[in-house]
Each structure stands twice: as structure tokens, then as C-alpha cells.
GROMACS .gro file of N, CA, C and O in nm:
model
  496
    1UNK      N    1   0.082  -0.120   0.000
    1UNK     CA    2   0.000   0.000   0.000
    1UNK      C    3   0.086   0.125   0.000
    1UNK      O    4   0.048   0.226  -0.056
    2UNK      N    5   0.204   0.115   0.063
    2UNK     CA    6   0.292   0.232   0.070
    2UNK      C    7   0.332   0.279  -0.070
    2UNK      O    8   0.334   0.399  -0.097
    3UNK      N    9   0.365   0.185  -0.157
    3UNK     CA   10   0.401   0.222  -0.294
    3UNK      C   11   0.283   0.288  -0.364
    3UNK      O   12   0.300   0.383  -0.439
    4UNK      N   13   0.165   0.235  -0.340
    4UNK     CA   14   0.045   0.294  -0.398
    4UNK      C   15   0.023   0.437  -0.349
    4UNK      O   16  -0.019   0.524  -0.426
    5UNK      N   17   0.051   0.462  -0.221
    5UNK     CA   18   0.038   0.598  -0.167
    5UNK      C   19   0.132   0.694  -0.238
    5UNK      O   20   0.093   0.806  -0.272
    6UNK      N   21   0.255   0.651  -0.262
    6UNK     CA   22   0.350   0.738  -0.332
    6UNK      C   23   0.302   0.765  -0.475
    6UNK      O   24   0.308   0.879  -0.523
    7UNK      N   25   0.254   0.662  -0.543
    7UNK     CA   26   0.201   0.679  -0.678
    7UNK      C   27   0.078   0.770  -0.674
    7UNK      O   28   0.062   0.860  -0.758
    8UNK      N   29  -0.010   0.750  -0.575
    8UNK     CA   30  -0.131   0.832  -0.564
    8UNK      C   31  -0.100   0.978  -0.537
    8UNK      O   32  -0.162   1.067  -0.596
    9UNK      N   33  -0.006   1.004  -0.448
    9UNK     CA   34   0.031   1.144  -0.418
    9UNK      C   35   0.091   1.210  -0.541
    9UNK      O   36   0.055   1.323  -0.577
   10UNK      N   37   0.183   1.139  -0.608
   10UNK     CA   38   0.245   1.195  -0.729
   10UNK      C   39   0.141   1.220  -0.838
   10UNK      O   40   0.141   1.325  -0.904
   11UNK      N   41   0.050   1.125  -0.856
   11UNK     CA   42  -0.055   1.141  -0.956
   11UNK      C   43  -0.149   1.255  -0.924
   11UNK      O   44  -0.187   1.334  -1.012
   12UNK      N   45  -0.188   1.265  -0.797
   12UNK     CA   46  -0.278   1.373  -0.758
   12UNK      C   47  -0.211   1.510  -0.778
   12UNK      O   48  -0.272   1.602  -0.830
   13UNK      N   49  -0.085   1.522  -0.737
   13UNK     CA   50  -0.014   1.649  -0.755
   13UNK      C   51  -0.003   1.686  -0.902
   13UNK      O   52  -0.027   1.800  -0.941
   14UNK      N   53   0.034   1.589  -0.986
   14UNK     CA   54   0.048   1.616  -1.129
   14UNK      C   55  -0.086   1.658  -1.190
   14UNK      O   56  -0.094   1.755  -1.265
   15UNK      N   57  -0.192   1.587  -1.156
   15UNK     CA   58  -0.324   1.620  -1.210
   15UNK      C   59  -0.371   1.757  -1.160
   15UNK      O   60  -0.429   1.836  -1.237
   16UNK      N   61  -0.346   1.788  -1.034
   16UNK     CA   62  -0.387   1.917  -0.979
   16UNK      C   63  -0.315   2.031  -1.050
   16UNK      O   64  -0.376   2.133  -1.084
   17UNK      N   65  -0.185   2.015  -1.074
   17UNK     CA   66  -0.110   2.119  -1.146
   17UNK      C   67  -0.163   2.134  -1.289
   17UNK      O   68  -0.182   2.246  -1.338
   18UNK      N   69  -0.189   2.022  -1.356
   18UNK     CA   70  -0.244   2.030  -1.493
   18UNK      C   71  -0.380   2.098  -1.496
   18UNK      O   72  -0.406   2.182  -1.583
   19UNK      N   73  -0.467   2.064  -1.402
   19UNK     CA   74  -0.599   2.129  -1.397
   19UNK      C   75  -0.585   2.276  -1.362
   19UNK      O   76  -0.660   2.360  -1.411
   20UNK      N   77  -0.492   2.311  -1.277
   20UNK     CA   78  -0.471   2.451  -1.240
   20UNK      C   79  -0.426   2.532  -1.361
   20UNK      O   80  -0.472   2.644  -1.384
   21UNK      N   81  -0.334   2.476  -1.439
   21UNK     CA   82  -0.279   2.550  -1.552
   21UNK      C   83  -0.365   2.544  -1.678
   21UNK      O   84  -0.376   2.642  -1.751
   22UNK      N   85  -0.423   2.428  -1.704
   22UNK     CA   86  -0.495   2.406  -1.831
   22UNK      C   87  -0.637   2.358  -1.810
   22UNK      O   88  -0.695   2.294  -1.897
   23UNK      N   89  -0.696   2.389  -1.695
   23UNK     CA   90  -0.829   2.337  -1.661
   23UNK      C   91  -0.938   2.371  -1.758
   23UNK      O   92  -1.026   2.290  -1.785
   24UNK      N   93  -0.933   2.491  -1.815
   24UNK     CA   94  -1.039   2.530  -1.908
   24UNK      C   95  -1.035   2.446  -2.035
   24UNK      O   96  -1.138   2.426  -2.100
   25UNK      N   97  -0.918   2.393  -2.072
   25UNK     CA   98  -0.908   2.307  -2.189
   25UNK      C   99  -0.941   2.162  -2.156
   25UNK      O  100  -0.993   2.089  -2.239
   26UNK      N  101  -0.909   2.119  -2.033
   26UNK     CA  102  -0.930   1.980  -1.993
   26UNK      C  103  -1.076   1.955  -1.955
   26UNK      O  104  -1.131   1.849  -1.985
   27UNK      N  105  -1.138   2.052  -1.889
   27UNK     CA  106  -1.273   2.034  -1.836
   27UNK      C  107  -1.371   2.124  -1.910
   27UNK      O  108  -1.396   2.237  -1.870
   28UNK      N  109  -1.427   2.076  -2.020
   28UNK     CA  110  -1.524   2.156  -2.093
   28UNK      C  111  -1.655   2.165  -2.016
   28UNK      O  112  -1.676   2.094  -1.919
   29UNK      N  113  -1.742   2.251  -2.061
   29UNK     CA  114  -1.873   2.264  -1.998
   29UNK      C  115  -1.958   2.142  -2.024
   29UNK      O  116  -1.919   2.050  -2.094
   30UNK      N  117  -2.080   2.138  -1.967
   30UNK     CA  118  -2.168   2.022  -1.985
   30UNK      C  119  -2.200   2.000  -2.133
   30UNK      O  120  -2.204   2.094  -2.211
   31UNK      N  121  -2.222   1.877  -2.167
   31UNK     CA  122  -2.257   1.843  -2.304
   31UNK      C  123  -2.170   1.731  -2.357
   31UNK      O  124  -2.098   1.663  -2.282
   32UNK      N  125  -2.173   1.711  -2.490
   32UNK     CA  126  -2.097   1.602  -2.551
   32UNK      C  127  -1.947   1.609  -2.526
   32UNK      O  128  -1.882   1.507  -2.506
   33UNK      N  129  -1.891   1.730  -2.523
   33UNK     CA  130  -1.748   1.743  -2.498
   33UNK      C  131  -1.713   1.694  -2.358
   33UNK      O  132  -1.607   1.634  -2.336
   34UNK      N  133  -1.800   1.718  -2.262
   34UNK     CA  134  -1.776   1.673  -2.125
   34UNK      C  135  -1.783   1.521  -2.117
   34UNK      O  136  -1.699   1.458  -2.052
   35UNK      N  137  -1.879   1.461  -2.184
   35UNK     CA  138  -1.889   1.315  -2.186
   35UNK      C  139  -1.764   1.255  -2.249
   35UNK      O  140  -1.707   1.158  -2.197
   36UNK      N  141  -1.718   1.315  -2.358
   36UNK     CA  142  -1.595   1.266  -2.422
   36UNK      C  143  -1.475   1.281  -2.329
   36UNK      O  144  -1.391   1.192  -2.319
   37UNK      N  145  -1.468   1.393  -2.257
   37UNK     CA  146  -1.358   1.415  -2.163
   37UNK      C  147  -1.362   1.312  -2.051
   37UNK      O  148  -1.256   1.263  -2.008
   38UNK      N  149  -1.481   1.276  -2.004
   38UNK     CA  150  -1.490   1.176  -1.898
   38UNK      C  151  -1.447   1.038  -1.948
   38UNK      O  152  -1.378   0.965  -1.878
   39UNK      N  153  -1.485   1.005  -2.069
   39UNK     CA  154  -1.447   0.875  -2.124
   39UNK      C  155  -1.297   0.868  -2.147
   39UNK      O  156  -1.230   0.775  -2.102
   40UNK      N  157  -1.242   0.970  -2.214
   40UNK     CA  158  -1.098   0.972  -2.240
   40UNK      C  159  -1.020   0.979  -2.110
   40UNK      O  160  -0.922   0.905  -2.090
   41UNK      N  161  -1.062   1.065  -2.018
   41UNK     CA  162  -0.995   1.076  -1.889
   41UNK      C  163  -0.999   0.947  -1.810
   41UNK      O  164  -0.901   0.907  -1.747
   42UNK      N  165  -1.113   0.879  -1.812
   42UNK     CA  166  -1.126   0.752  -1.742
   42UNK      C  167  -1.036   0.645  -1.799
   42UNK      O  168  -0.969   0.572  -1.726
   43UNK      N  169  -1.032   0.635  -1.931
   43UNK     CA  170  -0.946   0.536  -1.996
   43UNK      C  171  -0.799   0.565  -1.965
   43UNK      O  172  -0.721   0.474  -1.932
   44UNK      N  173  -0.760   0.693  -1.972
   44UNK     CA  174  -0.622   0.730  -1.941
   44UNK      C  175  -0.588   0.700  -1.794
   44UNK      O  176  -0.479   0.651  -1.764
   45UNK      N  177  -0.680   0.730  -1.704
   45UNK     CA  178  -0.656   0.705  -1.561
   45UNK      C  179  -0.634   0.557  -1.535
   45UNK      O  180  -0.541   0.518  -1.463
   46UNK      N  181  -0.715   0.472  -1.594
   46UNK     CA  182  -0.700   0.328  -1.575
   46UNK      C  183  -0.570   0.279  -1.638
   46UNK      O  184  -0.497   0.199  -1.579
   47UNK      N  185  -0.538   0.329  -1.757
   47UNK     CA  186  -0.414   0.288  -1.824
   47UNK      C  187  -0.291   0.326  -1.742
   47UNK      O  188  -0.200   0.244  -1.724
   48UNK      N  189  -0.290   0.447  -1.689
   48UNK     CA  190  -0.177   0.491  -1.606
   48UNK      C  191  -0.170   0.408  -1.478
   48UNK      O  192  -0.061   0.367  -1.435
   49UNK      N  193  -0.284   0.381  -1.417
   49UNK     CA  194  -0.286   0.302  -1.293
   49UNK      C  195  -0.236   0.161  -1.318
   49UNK      O  196  -0.159   0.106  -1.238
   50UNK      N  197  -0.276   0.100  -1.429
   50UNK     CA  198  -0.229  -0.035  -1.459
   50UNK      C  199  -0.080  -0.036  -1.492
   50UNK      O  200  -0.008  -0.129  -1.454
   51UNK      N  201  -0.032   0.067  -1.560
   51UNK     CA  202   0.111   0.078  -1.587
   51UNK      C  203   0.189   0.094  -1.456
   51UNK      O  204   0.294   0.031  -1.437
   52UNK      N  205   0.136   0.176  -1.366
   52UNK     CA  206   0.201   0.193  -1.235
   52UNK      C  207   0.200   0.062  -1.158
   52UNK      O  208   0.299   0.028  -1.090
   53UNK      N  209   0.092  -0.013  -1.166
   53UNK     CA  210   0.086  -0.142  -1.098
   53UNK      C  211   0.192  -0.236  -1.153
   53UNK      O  212   0.258  -0.308  -1.077
   54UNK      N  213   0.209  -0.235  -1.282
   54UNK     CA  214   0.311  -0.321  -1.344
   54UNK      C  215   0.450  -0.284  -1.294
   54UNK      O  216   0.535  -0.371  -1.273
   55UNK      N  217   0.475  -0.155  -1.274
   55UNK     CA  218   0.608  -0.110  -1.233
   55UNK      C  219   0.631  -0.121  -1.083
   55UNK      O  220   0.743  -0.149  -1.040
   56UNK      N  221   0.528  -0.094  -1.001
   56UNK     CA  222   0.551  -0.077  -0.858
   56UNK      C  223   0.479  -0.175  -0.766
   56UNK      O  224   0.509  -0.179  -0.647
   57UNK      N  225   0.385  -0.251  -0.816
   57UNK     CA  226   0.303  -0.336  -0.730
   57UNK      C  227   0.361  -0.477  -0.721
   57UNK      O  228   0.411  -0.531  -0.819
   58UNK      N  229   0.353  -0.533  -0.602
   58UNK     CA  230   0.396  -0.671  -0.581
   58UNK      C  231   0.281  -0.765  -0.619
   58UNK      O  232   0.165  -0.731  -0.601
   59UNK      N  233   0.313  -0.884  -0.670
   59UNK     CA  234   0.208  -0.979  -0.707
   59UNK      C  235   0.112  -1.008  -0.591
   59UNK      O  236   0.154  -1.021  -0.476
   60UNK      N  237  -0.017  -1.011  -0.622
   60UNK     CA  238  -0.119  -1.041  -0.523
   60UNK      C  239  -0.158  -0.924  -0.434
   60UNK      O  240  -0.238  -0.939  -0.344
   61UNK      N  241  -0.103  -0.808  -0.459
   61UNK     CA  242  -0.129  -0.691  -0.374
   61UNK      C  243  -0.200  -0.579  -0.449
   61UNK      O  244  -0.198  -0.464  -0.405
   62UNK      N  245  -0.263  -0.607  -0.561
   62UNK     CA  246  -0.320  -0.499  -0.642
   62UNK      C  247  -0.436  -0.428  -0.572
   62UNK      O  248  -0.454  -0.307  -0.591
   63UNK      N  249  -0.514  -0.496  -0.489
   63UNK     CA  250  -0.624  -0.429  -0.419
   63UNK      C  251  -0.569  -0.328  -0.318
   63UNK      O  252  -0.619  -0.215  -0.308
   64UNK      N  253  -0.465  -0.366  -0.244
   64UNK     CA  254  -0.401  -0.272  -0.150
   64UNK      C  255  -0.335  -0.157  -0.226
   64UNK      O  256  -0.340  -0.042  -0.184
   65UNK      N  257  -0.272  -0.189  -0.337
   65UNK     CA  258  -0.210  -0.086  -0.421
   65UNK      C  259  -0.317   0.011  -0.470
   65UNK      O  260  -0.298   0.133  -0.469
   66UNK      N  261  -0.432  -0.042  -0.513
   66UNK     CA  262  -0.542   0.042  -0.561
   66UNK      C  263  -0.589   0.138  -0.454
   66UNK      O  264  -0.611   0.257  -0.481
   67UNK      N  265  -0.604   0.089  -0.332
   67UNK     CA  266  -0.645   0.176  -0.222
   67UNK      C  267  -0.542   0.285  -0.200
   67UNK      O  268  -0.576   0.403  -0.183
   68UNK      N  269  -0.415   0.250  -0.203
   68UNK     CA  270  -0.310   0.348  -0.185
   68UNK      C  271  -0.309   0.453  -0.294
   68UNK      O  272  -0.283   0.571  -0.268
   69UNK      N  273  -0.337   0.413  -0.417
   69UNK     CA  274  -0.339   0.509  -0.528
   69UNK      C  275  -0.455   0.607  -0.515
   69UNK      O  276  -0.440   0.727  -0.540
   70UNK      N  277  -0.569   0.559  -0.473
   70UNK     CA  278  -0.690   0.641  -0.475
   70UNK      C  279  -0.705   0.730  -0.350
   70UNK      O  280  -0.755   0.842  -0.360
   71UNK      N  281  -0.662   0.684  -0.235
   71UNK     CA  282  -0.685   0.758  -0.111
   71UNK      C  283  -0.629   0.900  -0.113
   71UNK      O  284  -0.701   0.995  -0.078
   72UNK      N  285  -0.503   0.924  -0.156
   72UNK     CA  286  -0.455   1.063  -0.157
   72UNK      C  287  -0.537   1.155  -0.246
   72UNK      O  288  -0.563   1.270  -0.212
   73UNK      N  289  -0.579   1.103  -0.359
   73UNK     CA  290  -0.660   1.184  -0.450
   73UNK      C  291  -0.797   1.217  -0.395
   73UNK      O  292  -0.847   1.328  -0.413
   74UNK      N  293  -0.859   1.121  -0.327
   74UNK     CA  294  -0.990   1.148  -0.269
   74UNK      C  295  -0.982   1.258  -0.164
   74UNK      O  296  -1.064   1.351  -0.163
   75UNK      N  297  -0.883   1.250  -0.076
   75UNK     CA  298  -0.866   1.354   0.026
   75UNK      C  299  -0.826   1.487  -0.038
   75UNK      O  300  -0.879   1.593  -0.004
   76UNK      N  301  -0.730   1.480  -0.130
   76UNK     CA  302  -0.682   1.602  -0.194
   76UNK      C  303  -0.789   1.672  -0.276
   76UNK      O  304  -0.803   1.795  -0.269
   77UNK      N  305  -0.866   1.596  -0.351
   77UNK     CA  306  -0.970   1.658  -0.433
   77UNK      C  307  -1.088   1.706  -0.350
   77UNK      O  308  -1.157   1.800  -0.389
   78UNK      N  309  -1.113   1.645  -0.235
   78UNK     CA  310  -1.215   1.699  -0.145
   78UNK      C  311  -1.175   1.840  -0.101
   78UNK      O  312  -1.258   1.932  -0.101
   79UNK      N  313  -1.049   1.857  -0.067
   79UNK     CA  314  -1.001   1.988  -0.024
   79UNK      C  315  -0.999   2.089  -0.139
   79UNK      O  316  -1.043   2.203  -0.123
   80UNK      N  317  -0.951   2.047  -0.255
   80UNK     CA  318  -0.944   2.142  -0.367
   80UNK      C  319  -1.082   2.178  -0.419
   80UNK      O  320  -1.101   2.290  -0.467
   81UNK      N  321  -1.177   2.088  -0.409
   81UNK     CA  322  -1.313   2.121  -0.453
   81UNK      C  323  -1.376   2.225  -0.360
   81UNK      O  324  -1.449   2.312  -0.406
   82UNK      N  325  -1.346   2.217  -0.231
   82UNK     CA  326  -1.398   2.318  -0.138
   82UNK      C  327  -1.343   2.457  -0.168
   82UNK      O  328  -1.412   2.557  -0.150
   83UNK      N  329  -1.219   2.464  -0.214
   83UNK     CA  330  -1.156   2.592  -0.247
   83UNK      C  331  -1.142   2.607  -0.398
   83UNK      O  332  -1.045   2.664  -0.449
   84UNK      N  333  -1.238   2.558  -0.471
   84UNK     CA  334  -1.230   2.546  -0.617
   84UNK      C  335  -1.187   2.674  -0.689
   84UNK      O  336  -1.093   2.671  -0.768
   85UNK      N  337  -1.252   2.788  -0.667
   85UNK     CA  338  -1.213   2.908  -0.743
   85UNK      C  339  -1.070   2.954  -0.716
   85UNK      O  340  -1.004   3.009  -0.803
   86UNK      N  341  -1.021   2.929  -0.595
   86UNK     CA  342  -0.885   2.970  -0.560
   86UNK      C  343  -0.780   2.874  -0.614
   86UNK      O  344  -0.672   2.917  -0.658
   87UNK      N  345  -0.810   2.746  -0.613
   87UNK     CA  346  -0.714   2.645  -0.656
   87UNK      C  347  -0.710   2.634  -0.808
   87UNK      O  348  -0.604   2.613  -0.867
   88UNK      N  349  -0.825   2.648  -0.872
   88UNK     CA  350  -0.835   2.631  -1.018
   88UNK      C  351  -0.891   2.758  -1.083
   88UNK      O  352  -1.004   2.760  -1.132
   89UNK      N  353  -0.811   2.865  -1.087
   89UNK     CA  354  -0.863   2.990  -1.142
   89UNK      C  355  -0.891   2.983  -1.293
   89UNK      O  356  -0.969   3.064  -1.344
   90UNK      N  357  -0.832   2.887  -1.363
   90UNK     CA  358  -0.853   2.876  -1.508
   90UNK      C  359  -0.988   2.812  -1.542
   90UNK      O  360  -1.032   2.818  -1.657
   91UNK      N  361  -1.054   2.752  -1.443
   91UNK     CA  362  -1.182   2.685  -1.467
   91UNK      C  363  -1.293   2.772  -1.408
   91UNK      O  364  -1.283   2.814  -1.292
   92UNK      N  365  -1.399   2.799  -1.485
   92UNK     CA  366  -1.511   2.875  -1.429
   92UNK      C  367  -1.566   2.807  -1.302
   92UNK      O  368  -1.580   2.685  -1.297
   93UNK      N  369  -1.596   2.887  -1.202
   93UNK     CA  370  -1.643   2.835  -1.072
   93UNK      C  371  -1.769   2.750  -1.087
   93UNK      O  372  -1.791   2.659  -1.007
   94UNK      N  373  -1.849   2.775  -1.186
   94UNK     CA  374  -1.973   2.699  -1.206
   94UNK      C  375  -1.945   2.553  -1.243
   94UNK      O  376  -2.036   2.471  -1.237
   95UNK      N  377  -1.823   2.520  -1.279
   95UNK     CA  378  -1.790   2.383  -1.318
   95UNK      C  379  -1.738   2.300  -1.201
   95UNK      O  380  -1.685   2.190  -1.221
   96UNK      N  381  -1.753   2.348  -1.080
   96UNK     CA  382  -1.701   2.273  -0.964
   96UNK      C  383  -1.767   2.137  -0.948
   96UNK      O  384  -1.701   2.038  -0.918
   97UNK      N  385  -1.898   2.129  -0.973
   97UNK     CA  386  -1.967   2.000  -0.962
   97UNK      C  387  -1.921   1.905  -1.073
   97UNK      O  388  -1.907   1.784  -1.050
   98UNK      N  389  -1.897   1.958  -1.192
   98UNK     CA  390  -1.845   1.875  -1.301
   98UNK      C  391  -1.707   1.821  -1.266
   98UNK      O  392  -1.676   1.705  -1.292
   99UNK      N  393  -1.624   1.905  -1.207
   99UNK     CA  394  -1.491   1.862  -1.163
   99UNK      C  395  -1.503   1.749  -1.061
   99UNK      O  396  -1.437   1.647  -1.074
  100UNK      N  397  -1.587   1.769  -0.961
  100UNK     CA  398  -1.603   1.667  -0.856
  100UNK      C  399  -1.654   1.536  -0.917
  100UNK      O  400  -1.605   1.427  -0.882
  101UNK      N  401  -1.749   1.545  -1.008
  101UNK     CA  402  -1.802   1.425  -1.072
  101UNK      C  403  -1.694   1.354  -1.153
  101UNK      O  404  -1.681   1.231  -1.149
  102UNK      N  405  -1.614   1.432  -1.225
  102UNK     CA  406  -1.507   1.372  -1.305
  102UNK      C  407  -1.404   1.303  -1.217
  102UNK      O  408  -1.356   1.194  -1.249
  103UNK      N  409  -1.371   1.363  -1.105
  103UNK     CA  410  -1.273   1.303  -1.015
  103UNK      C  411  -1.326   1.173  -0.954
  103UNK      O  412  -1.257   1.072  -0.952
  104UNK      N  413  -1.450   1.174  -0.907
  104UNK     CA  414  -1.508   1.052  -0.850
  104UNK      C  415  -1.516   0.942  -0.955
  104UNK      O  416  -1.488   0.825  -0.926
  105UNK      N  417  -1.555   0.978  -1.075
  105UNK     CA  418  -1.561   0.883  -1.187
  105UNK      C  419  -1.423   0.821  -1.210
  105UNK      O  420  -1.408   0.699  -1.218
  106UNK      N  421  -1.322   0.904  -1.217
  106UNK     CA  422  -1.186   0.854  -1.241
  106UNK      C  423  -1.137   0.763  -1.129
  106UNK      O  424  -1.079   0.657  -1.155
  107UNK      N  425  -1.160   0.804  -1.003
  107UNK     CA  426  -1.116   0.720  -0.891
  107UNK      C  427  -1.191   0.588  -0.887
  107UNK      O  428  -1.132   0.484  -0.855
  108UNK      N  429  -1.318   0.590  -0.921
  108UNK     CA  430  -1.393   0.465  -0.928
  108UNK      C  431  -1.338   0.372  -1.035
  108UNK      O  432  -1.324   0.251  -1.013
  109UNK      N  433  -1.305   0.428  -1.151
  109UNK     CA  434  -1.247   0.347  -1.258
  109UNK      C  435  -1.110   0.294  -1.222
  109UNK      O  436  -1.076   0.179  -1.254
  110UNK      N  437  -1.029   0.376  -1.156
  110UNK     CA  438  -0.897   0.331  -1.113
  110UNK      C  439  -0.910   0.214  -1.016
  110UNK      O  440  -0.842   0.111  -1.029
  111UNK      N  441  -0.998   0.229  -0.917
  111UNK     CA  442  -1.020   0.119  -0.821
  111UNK      C  443  -1.066  -0.007  -0.892
  111UNK      O  444  -1.013  -0.116  -0.870
  112UNK      N  445  -1.166   0.007  -0.977
  112UNK     CA  446  -1.220  -0.110  -1.047
  112UNK      C  447  -1.113  -0.173  -1.136
  112UNK      O  448  -1.097  -0.296  -1.137
  113UNK      N  449  -1.041  -0.091  -1.211
  113UNK     CA  450  -0.939  -0.144  -1.301
  113UNK      C  451  -0.829  -0.217  -1.227
  113UNK      O  452  -0.787  -0.327  -1.268
  114UNK      N  453  -0.781  -0.159  -1.118
  114UNK     CA  454  -0.674  -0.224  -1.043
  114UNK      C  455  -0.721  -0.349  -0.970
  114UNK      O  456  -0.648  -0.448  -0.962
  115UNK      N  457  -0.842  -0.346  -0.917
  115UNK     CA  458  -0.892  -0.464  -0.847
  115UNK      C  459  -0.922  -0.577  -0.945
  115UNK      O  460  -0.890  -0.693  -0.920
  116UNK      N  461  -0.982  -0.543  -1.059
  116UNK     CA  462  -1.018  -0.646  -1.156
  116UNK      C  463  -0.900  -0.697  -1.237
  116UNK      O  464  -0.891  -0.816  -1.269
  117UNK      N  465  -0.809  -0.606  -1.276
  117UNK     CA  466  -0.704  -0.645  -1.370
  117UNK      C  467  -0.562  -0.627  -1.317
  117UNK      O  468  -0.467  -0.663  -1.385
  118UNK      N  469  -0.549  -0.570  -1.198
  118UNK     CA  470  -0.416  -0.539  -1.145
  118UNK      C  471  -0.325  -0.658  -1.133
  118UNK      O  472  -0.208  -0.654  -1.171
  119UNK      N  473  -0.376  -0.768  -1.080
  119UNK     CA  474  -0.292  -0.886  -1.062
  119UNK      C  475  -0.254  -0.950  -1.196
  119UNK      O  476  -0.157  -1.025  -1.204
  120UNK      N  477  -0.329  -0.921  -1.301
  120UNK     CA  478  -0.298  -0.977  -1.433
  120UNK      C  479  -0.183  -0.903  -1.500
  120UNK      O  480  -0.117  -0.959  -1.586
  121UNK      N  481  -0.162  -0.777  -1.463
  121UNK     CA  482  -0.054  -0.699  -1.527
  121UNK      C  483   0.073  -0.697  -1.443
  121UNK      O  484   0.180  -0.662  -1.493
  122UNK      N  485   0.062  -0.733  -1.316
  122UNK     CA  486   0.179  -0.731  -1.228
  122UNK      C  487   0.270  -0.847  -1.262
  122UNK      O  488   0.225  -0.960  -1.278
  123UNK      N  489   0.398  -0.816  -1.274
  123UNK     CA  490   0.496  -0.920  -1.304
  123UNK      C  491   0.510  -1.016  -1.186
  123UNK      O  492   0.512  -0.974  -1.071
  124UNK      N  493   0.517  -1.143  -1.217
  124UNK     CA  494   0.535  -1.244  -1.111
  124UNK      C  495   0.680  -1.264  -1.078
  124UNK      O  496   0.765  -1.251  -1.155
   0.00000   0.00000   0.00000
């Protein structure tokens, strides 16, 4: 789980910086573009998580690794969502609920992907 925590903290920090700098391009308003962003973002999140599992996870520990990856982001995004306009000035404040939904969606997919497929990608 410790390795997952390090991966989760690094991932959360990287994503937070990207959303802070380029949030208006990453998080479109409601509509088809938002649905596409959620699908692409979800696929990318799972792909990165599975790649991290292959590099850092021990065989048979993918569920613990998944928890470690997701926990820092859940806590971090809860805090950043509360201070949304200050943390993400590039994103209109009205998109805070869309941001929260996208983050929960991504963390759910990461958990599901690592629990379902993590042990299959981890080197024995």
C-alpha cells in the first residue's frame, strides 16, 4: 500500500497542477465534450494506474495498491473542490460539480481497473 500511496500522491499532484494551468481546456462545460472528456480521462486514468501497478506493485497486492493510489486523490480533491475558485482559477467556478463528478468517476475506474485487472498486469 505504501508504494500505492506514493504513486497516488504523485498522480494527484500532477493532475492538480495540470488542472490549475490548463483546466479550461481539460474540463469543458456540460454536453458532448464533457462526456468525451470523462471517457478519455477515465481510460487514461486506468491505463496509467495499470502501468504503475506493473512497475511498482507486488504480485497479489493490487487491491491494497489500488487503495493506496486512490486515497490521496480522494482527500486532496475533497479539499481542492472546497476551495475550487482559488485552486483552479482557469476553470469557471460553475464547473465545480463537473470537476467533482469527473474526479469521482476517475477514482472509481482506477479502483475497479486495479482490483479487476491489477494482478494480471503485475509481473510475477
